[in-house]
Short mmCIF file of C-alpha atoms in Angstrom, two decimals:
data_model
loop_
_atom_site.label_atom_id
_atom_site.label_comp_id
_atom_site.label_asym_id
_atom_site.label_seq_id
_atom_site.Cartn_x
_atom_site.Cartn_y
_atom_site.Cartn_z
CA UNK A 1 -0.02 0.37 0.17
CA UNK A 2 1.08 3.61 -1.06
CA UNK A 3 1.20 6.33 1.70
CA UNK A 4 -1.40 9.26 1.61
CA UNK A 5 0.47 11.61 -0.10
CA UNK A 6 -0.90 15.46 0.16
CA UNK A 7 -2.40 17.95 -2.30
CA UNK A 8 -2.06 21.68 -3.13
CA UNK A 9 -5.95 22.46 -5.15
CA UNK A 10 -3.67 23.10 -7.58
CA UNK A 11 -1.61 19.50 -7.25
CA UNK A 12 -3.83 17.45 -7.89
CA UNK A 13 -6.01 19.06 -11.10
CA UNK A 14 -2.40 18.63 -11.85
CA UNK A 15 -2.14 14.87 -11.09
CA UNK A 16 -5.67 14.23 -12.57
CA UNK A 17 -5.15 16.66 -16.22
CA UNK A 18 -2.15 13.96 -15.69
CA UNK A 19 -4.44 11.15 -15.76
CA UNK A 20 -6.83 12.04 -18.13
CA UNK A 21 -4.12 12.97 -20.28
CA UNK A 22 -2.56 9.12 -20.24
CA UNK A 23 -5.81 7.40 -20.47
CA UNK A 24 -7.64 8.91 -23.78
CA UNK A 25 -4.65 10.85 -25.25
CA UNK A 26 -1.28 7.95 -24.59
CA UNK A 27 -3.52 4.41 -24.04
CA UNK A 28 -5.24 4.82 -27.30
CA UNK A 29 -2.16 5.97 -29.43
CA UNK A 30 -0.52 3.51 -28.43
CA UNK A 31 -2.59 0.54 -29.15
CA UNK A 32 -3.27 1.94 -32.79
CA UNK A 33 1.39 1.80 -32.59
CA UNK A 34 0.59 -1.75 -31.70
CA UNK A 35 -1.76 -2.59 -34.92
CA UNK A 36 0.48 -0.91 -37.02
CA UNK A 37 3.17 -2.28 -36.19
CA UNK A 38 1.48 -6.26 -36.10
CA UNK A 39 0.40 -4.75 -39.47
CA UNK A 40 4.12 -4.89 -40.98
CA UNK A 41 4.40 -8.61 -40.88
CA UNK A 42 6.36 -11.64 -39.17
CA UNK A 43 6.21 -10.81 -35.84
CA UNK A 44 8.60 -12.60 -34.82
CA UNK A 45 11.58 -10.26 -36.24
CA UNK A 46 9.07 -6.74 -36.06
CA UNK A 47 11.17 -3.92 -33.40
CA UNK A 48 9.31 -1.90 -34.82
CA UNK A 49 6.05 -4.07 -32.49
CA UNK A 50 8.32 -5.13 -29.84
CA UNK A 51 9.06 -1.38 -29.19
CA UNK A 52 5.52 -0.94 -29.34
CA UNK A 53 4.31 -3.63 -27.25
CA UNK A 54 7.70 -2.15 -24.56
CA UNK A 55 5.90 1.29 -24.75
CA UNK A 56 2.67 0.54 -24.06
CA UNK A 57 2.97 -1.94 -20.93
CA UNK A 58 5.66 0.94 -19.81
CA UNK A 59 2.09 3.71 -19.64
CA UNK A 60 0.41 0.74 -18.44
CA UNK A 61 2.81 0.81 -16.13
CA UNK A 62 3.04 4.51 -15.11
CA UNK A 63 -1.11 5.29 -15.40
CA UNK A 64 -1.69 1.61 -12.73
CA UNK A 65 1.16 4.52 -10.68
CA UNK A 66 -0.73 8.02 -11.19
CA UNK A 67 -4.15 5.47 -10.29
CA UNK A 68 -2.72 4.29 -6.42
CA UNK A 69 -1.13 8.15 -6.23
CA UNK A 70 -4.57 9.37 -6.38
CA UNK A 71 -6.19 7.10 -4.53
CA UNK A 72 -4.34 7.45 -1.52
CA UNK A 73 -4.35 11.21 -3.02
CA UNK A 74 -5.12 14.08 0.11
CA UNK A 75 -6.52 17.33 -0.68
CA UNK A 76 -5.39 19.85 1.84
CA UNK A 77 -7.68 22.57 3.28
CA UNK A 78 -6.12 25.56 4.47
CA UNK A 79 -8.75 27.12 6.65
CA UNK A 80 -7.14 25.21 9.09
CA UNK A 81 -3.87 26.21 8.91
CA UNK A 82 -1.21 27.96 11.73
CA UNK A 83 -0.62 31.85 10.27
CA UNK A 84 1.31 32.05 12.94
CA UNK A 85 4.07 29.20 12.09
CA UNK A 86 5.29 28.03 9.64
CA UNK A 87 4.19 24.32 8.03
CA UNK A 88 2.05 23.15 5.48
CA UNK A 89 1.69 25.81 2.03
CA UNK A 90 2.96 28.72 4.25
CA UNK A 91 4.82 31.45 2.33
CA UNK A 92 7.79 32.34 4.44
CA UNK A 93 9.90 34.93 4.22
CA UNK A 94 13.92 33.94 5.10
CA UNK A 95 17.01 35.45 5.77
CA UNK A 96 20.21 34.25 5.13
CA UNK A 97 21.57 35.24 8.11
CA UNK A 98 24.85 34.59 6.76
CA UNK A 99 25.22 37.18 3.52
CA UNK A 100 22.08 39.30 4.47
CA UNK A 101 20.35 37.50 1.40
CA UNK A 102 16.65 37.14 1.52
CA UNK A 103 14.51 34.78 -0.24
CA UNK A 104 10.83 33.87 0.31
CA UNK A 105 9.25 30.37 -0.48
CA UNK A 106 6.16 27.89 -0.30
CA UNK A 107 6.42 24.87 0.92
CA UNK A 108 4.54 22.92 -0.44
CA UNK A 109 3.70 18.90 -0.57
CA UNK A 110 6.87 16.88 -1.52
CA UNK A 111 5.39 15.60 -4.99
CA UNK A 112 4.52 19.61 -4.98
CA UNK A 113 7.58 20.72 -5.46
CA UNK A 114 9.31 23.61 -7.65
CA UNK A 115 12.38 25.00 -7.05
CA UNK A 116 11.68 27.99 -9.63
CA UNK A 117 8.59 28.71 -9.22
CA UNK A 118 9.56 28.98 -4.88
CA UNK A 119 7.85 25.23 -4.13
CA UNK A 120 10.72 23.86 -1.58
CA UNK A 121 9.02 20.39 -0.24
CA UNK A 122 8.76 20.37 3.38
CA UNK A 123 10.66 17.11 3.51
CA UNK A 124 13.95 18.62 2.53
CA UNK A 125 16.52 20.22 4.38
CA UNK A 126 15.96 24.01 4.06
CA UNK A 127 11.91 22.77 4.41
CA UNK A 128 12.14 20.23 7.97
CA UNK A 129 13.70 22.90 9.90
CA UNK A 130 11.30 26.00 8.53
CA UNK A 131 9.25 24.32 9.46
CA UNK A 132 7.11 24.87 13.30
CA UNK A 133 9.20 27.86 13.60
CA UNK A 134 7.60 32.06 14.14
CA UNK A 135 8.24 34.93 12.81
CA UNK A 136 11.26 36.13 14.69
CA UNK A 137 12.92 33.09 14.94
CA UNK A 138 16.38 31.45 13.74
CA UNK A 139 16.14 28.39 11.59
CA UNK A 140 19.78 26.67 11.88
CA UNK A 141 19.29 24.07 9.17
CA UNK A 142 22.67 21.61 8.48
CA UNK A 143 22.71 20.64 4.75
CA UNK A 144 25.48 18.87 2.80
CA UNK A 145 27.98 22.06 3.22
CA UNK A 146 27.53 22.95 7.23
CA UNK A 147 25.48 24.41 8.71
CA UNK A 148 23.06 27.32 7.48
CA UNK A 149 20.94 29.98 9.45
CA UNK A 150 17.91 32.21 8.18
CA UNK A 151 15.82 33.85 10.85
CA UNK A 152 11.78 33.80 9.54
CA UNK A 153 11.35 37.00 8.74
CA UNK A 154 7.50 37.63 7.56
CA UNK A 155 4.11 34.04 7.05
CA UNK A 156 1.78 34.24 5.22
CA UNK A 157 -1.00 32.34 3.66
CA UNK A 158 -1.97 32.96 -0.86
#
């Protein structure tokens, strides 16, 4: 049994869209590719047929994995989250005490993490270090390069 994973409404929507796309577009395409390769003759020496069957198998494995993730997905209710502490879905503005650089991150579930958009996972070293902290506190976070100290400047939710 797979572990329960938590999603925002946006993340759950993306998961559903990918699953729908694989089922409604890619699955028929894979079947058509197999039929086309089958029409080309002897199946024992047909590399195109073997490749199409393998691609279909990989697609079915991906669909099964996404269905399992979807069945164990839980939507996070943001209305019940405390805004005085850093929690999942918190927007956190932090200041690196060693260089004075300020950064703003949103803490999200691991499945939705995307550093380019400022979303970091709550299971990442920085995410774990920030969880439960309040404004004004300093989070000491051990990373492979040493210990980083971040001051929590503000916490908000959008």
